[in-house]
Short mmCIF file of C-alpha atoms in Angstrom, two decimals:
data_model
loop_
_atom_site.label_atom_id
_atom_site.label_comp_id
_atom_site.label_asym_id
_atom_site.label_seq_id
_atom_site.Cartn_x
_atom_site.Cartn_y
_atom_site.Cartn_z
CA UNK A 945 115.46 19.09 57.52
CA UNK A 946 117.16 20.94 60.56
CA UNK A 947 117.46 19.60 63.88
CA UNK A 948 114.35 19.83 66.57
CA UNK A 949 114.46 22.58 68.89
CA UNK A 950 116.18 22.17 72.39
CA UNK A 951 112.50 22.16 73.43
CA UNK A 952 109.63 20.90 72.03
CA UNK A 953 106.50 22.73 72.18
CA UNK A 954 103.89 21.71 74.27
CA UNK A 955 101.05 22.78 71.91
CA UNK A 956 100.94 22.67 68.44
CA UNK A 957 98.52 24.95 66.16
CA UNK A 958 97.70 24.10 62.50
CA UNK A 959 97.73 26.64 60.22
CA UNK A 960 95.54 26.42 56.79
CA UNK A 961 96.59 29.44 54.38
CA UNK A 962 97.44 30.29 50.65
CA UNK A 963 100.64 29.06 48.83
CA UNK A 964 100.53 32.45 47.47
CA UNK A 965 101.29 36.01 48.82
CA UNK A 966 97.74 37.57 47.61
CA UNK A 967 97.61 41.31 46.76
CA UNK A 968 97.95 42.44 50.22
CA UNK A 969 101.04 43.31 52.18
CA UNK A 970 99.01 42.66 55.28
CA UNK A 971 98.73 38.70 54.61
CA UNK A 972 102.26 37.99 54.18
CA UNK A 973 103.16 40.42 57.25
CA UNK A 974 100.71 38.86 59.33
CA UNK A 975 101.71 35.27 58.52
CA UNK A 976 105.22 36.46 59.51
CA UNK A 977 104.07 37.87 62.89
CA UNK A 978 101.95 34.60 63.41
CA UNK A 979 105.14 32.61 62.74
CA UNK A 980 107.59 34.83 65.36
CA UNK A 981 104.80 34.98 68.06
CA UNK A 982 104.30 30.79 67.77
CA UNK A 983 108.14 30.89 67.95
CA UNK A 984 108.35 32.89 70.78
CA UNK A 985 105.03 31.21 73.04
CA UNK A 986 107.19 27.84 72.49
CA UNK A 987 104.04 26.64 70.40
CA UNK A 988 104.71 24.27 67.38
CA UNK A 989 103.59 25.30 64.10
CA UNK A 990 101.88 22.39 61.91
CA UNK A 991 101.33 23.21 58.15
CA UNK A 992 100.99 21.82 54.78
CA UNK A 993 104.56 21.68 54.03
CA UNK A 994 105.30 24.25 51.14
CA UNK A 995 107.96 26.96 51.11
CA UNK A 996 105.53 29.21 48.74
CA UNK A 997 103.19 31.83 49.47
CA UNK A 998 102.15 32.82 52.85
CA UNK A 999 102.44 28.71 53.83
CA UNK A 1000 106.48 29.28 53.43
CA UNK A 1001 106.17 32.76 55.09
CA UNK A 1002 104.89 31.28 58.25
CA UNK A 1003 107.22 28.67 58.38
CA UNK A 1004 110.43 30.72 57.42
CA UNK A 1005 109.24 33.22 60.18
CA UNK A 1006 108.76 30.48 63.08
CA UNK A 1007 112.39 28.80 61.86
CA UNK A 1008 113.75 32.17 62.10
CA UNK A 1009 112.63 32.79 65.52
CA UNK A 1010 113.97 29.56 66.77
CA UNK A 1011 110.27 27.72 66.48
CA UNK A 1012 109.52 24.28 65.40
CA UNK A 1013 107.77 23.62 62.00
CA UNK A 1014 106.34 20.27 61.02
CA UNK A 1015 105.06 19.97 57.81
CA UNK A 1016 102.95 17.72 55.92
CA UNK A 1017 103.08 17.34 52.33
CA UNK A 1018 101.37 15.09 49.58
CA UNK A 1019 103.96 13.22 46.86
CA UNK A 1020 102.07 15.01 43.99
CA UNK A 1021 103.19 18.42 45.41
CA UNK A 1022 106.42 17.53 46.40
CA UNK A 1023 107.15 16.34 42.74
CA UNK A 1024 106.13 19.88 41.68
CA UNK A 1025 109.18 21.19 43.80
CA UNK A 1026 106.79 22.93 46.46
CA UNK A 1027 108.11 21.23 49.56
CA UNK A 1028 110.23 23.05 51.99
CA UNK A 1029 112.92 20.64 52.94
CA UNK A 1030 114.68 23.08 55.61
CA UNK A 1031 111.90 22.73 58.29
CA UNK A 1032 111.89 20.72 61.47
CA UNK A 1033 110.13 17.76 60.52
CA UNK A 1034 108.75 16.98 57.17
CA UNK A 1035 106.03 14.24 56.67
CA UNK A 1036 105.45 12.89 52.86
CA UNK A 1037 101.98 11.30 52.79
CA UNK A 1038 100.26 9.54 49.82
CA UNK A 1039 96.99 11.93 49.45
CA UNK A 1040 95.63 15.19 50.25
CA UNK A 1041 93.40 12.81 52.79
CA UNK A 1042 96.39 11.71 54.80
CA UNK A 1043 97.72 15.08 54.67
CA UNK A 1044 94.44 16.82 56.35
CA UNK A 1045 94.08 13.73 58.92
CA UNK A 1046 97.42 13.92 59.89
CA UNK A 1047 97.81 17.71 60.80
CA UNK A 1048 94.74 17.42 62.48
CA UNK A 1049 95.60 14.64 64.71
CA UNK A 1050 99.03 16.72 65.57
CA UNK A 1051 97.03 19.92 66.27
CA UNK A 1052 95.69 21.31 69.29
CA UNK A 1053 93.99 24.13 67.41
CA UNK A 1054 93.55 25.45 63.86
CA UNK A 1055 94.16 28.89 62.59
CA UNK A 1056 92.94 29.67 59.51
CA UNK A 1057 94.67 32.83 57.08
CA UNK A 1058 93.80 34.01 53.80
CA UNK A 1059 93.27 31.56 51.08
CA UNK A 1060 92.14 29.83 48.15
CA UNK A 1061 90.10 26.72 47.35
CA UNK A 1062 92.67 24.30 49.61
CA UNK A 1063 92.36 26.28 52.47
CA UNK A 1064 88.47 26.79 52.51
CA UNK A 1065 88.15 23.19 52.14
CA UNK A 1066 90.36 22.60 54.98
CA UNK A 1067 88.40 24.87 57.08
CA UNK A 1068 85.33 23.30 56.05
CA UNK A 1069 86.27 20.22 56.67
CA UNK A 1070 87.59 20.66 60.13
CA UNK A 1071 84.38 22.52 61.01
CA UNK A 1072 82.45 19.35 59.85
CA UNK A 1073 84.69 17.17 61.69
CA UNK A 1074 83.92 19.31 64.67
CA UNK A 1075 79.89 19.46 64.30
CA UNK A 1076 80.24 15.68 64.09
CA UNK A 1077 82.03 15.62 67.50
CA UNK A 1078 85.23 13.99 65.70
CA UNK A 1079 87.13 16.70 67.86
CA UNK A 1080 86.99 19.66 69.96
CA UNK A 1081 89.91 21.68 69.06
CA UNK A 1082 89.13 25.43 68.52
CA UNK A 1083 89.08 26.88 65.00
CA UNK A 1084 89.96 30.28 64.61
CA UNK A 1085 89.98 32.47 61.48
CA UNK A 1086 92.47 35.52 61.36
CA UNK A 1087 90.61 38.01 59.47
CA UNK A 1088 93.80 39.94 58.33
CA UNK A 1089 92.24 43.17 56.26
CA UNK A 1090 88.89 41.94 56.51
CA UNK A 1091 89.63 38.85 54.20
CA UNK A 1092 87.03 36.63 55.42
CA UNK A 1093 84.21 39.16 55.94
CA UNK A 1094 82.33 37.93 52.61
CA UNK A 1095 82.42 34.21 53.94
CA UNK A 1096 81.18 35.18 57.31
CA UNK A 1097 78.53 37.33 55.90
CA UNK A 1098 77.69 33.98 53.63
CA UNK A 1099 77.58 31.94 57.11
CA UNK A 1100 74.88 34.55 58.64
CA UNK A 1101 72.71 33.88 55.20
CA UNK A 1102 73.08 30.13 55.62
CA UNK A 1103 71.73 30.52 59.30
CA UNK A 1104 68.92 33.04 57.85
CA UNK A 1105 68.07 30.43 55.10
CA UNK A 1106 67.77 27.71 57.70
CA UNK A 1107 70.35 25.41 56.50
CA UNK A 1108 73.32 26.20 59.37
CA UNK A 1109 72.23 26.47 62.95
CA UNK A 1110 73.58 29.21 65.49
CA UNK A 1111 75.27 27.07 67.75
CA UNK A 1112 77.48 25.04 64.88
CA UNK A 1113 78.20 28.84 63.22
CA UNK A 1114 79.72 29.68 66.60
CA UNK A 1115 82.19 26.70 66.60
CA UNK A 1116 83.91 29.17 64.07
CA UNK A 1117 85.99 31.69 65.95
CA UNK A 1118 86.87 35.42 64.48
CA UNK A 1119 90.24 37.07 65.69
CA UNK A 1120 91.44 40.65 63.85
CA UNK A 1121 94.96 40.36 65.17
CA UNK A 1122 97.36 37.76 65.50
CA UNK A 1123 97.60 38.02 69.52
CA UNK A 1124 94.11 37.28 69.42
CA UNK A 1125 93.90 34.12 67.32
CA UNK A 1126 96.91 32.63 69.04
CA UNK A 1127 94.80 33.84 72.37
CA UNK A 1128 91.65 31.99 71.24
CA UNK A 1129 93.54 29.06 69.61
CA UNK A 1130 94.75 28.06 73.18
CA UNK A 1131 91.89 28.59 74.68
#
């Protein structure tokens, strides 16, 4: 692990995203831009602790720009050799549940990039926590290349079907650019 940044960030954003790169170059480009912007704005990155995919891209870009990166990874993924040991701080926890709890505790906001089942599960858990008033932190989707459009349409369908209320749907903020996403995270 590298040494902590000289000036610790006053705020931290938890980023949920894929451990794969995806098919569009825009996904990785936005992950890297996000990492640079977090470092330049002295905002700490909290993420899943992997060195691969979009997760690795955002972490490496944050580090390269002089930022602070905190990773949280369960033993099972360390054992699969995906842990990023060059980040500022790496927490190795027992379970995926412990991972999410620690990331949520350390974060001031949640920012979601493209991802699959794990990313969706993390997103919906922090949304559920918010509806239960377990936190009041911003939750922001970065809709790179309209990646989230299908899910957003599904949430509108849930409202139309009476299983989701509009006020709860509005807990999920949507940004089209990295700058807008960070601005929404900071409130």
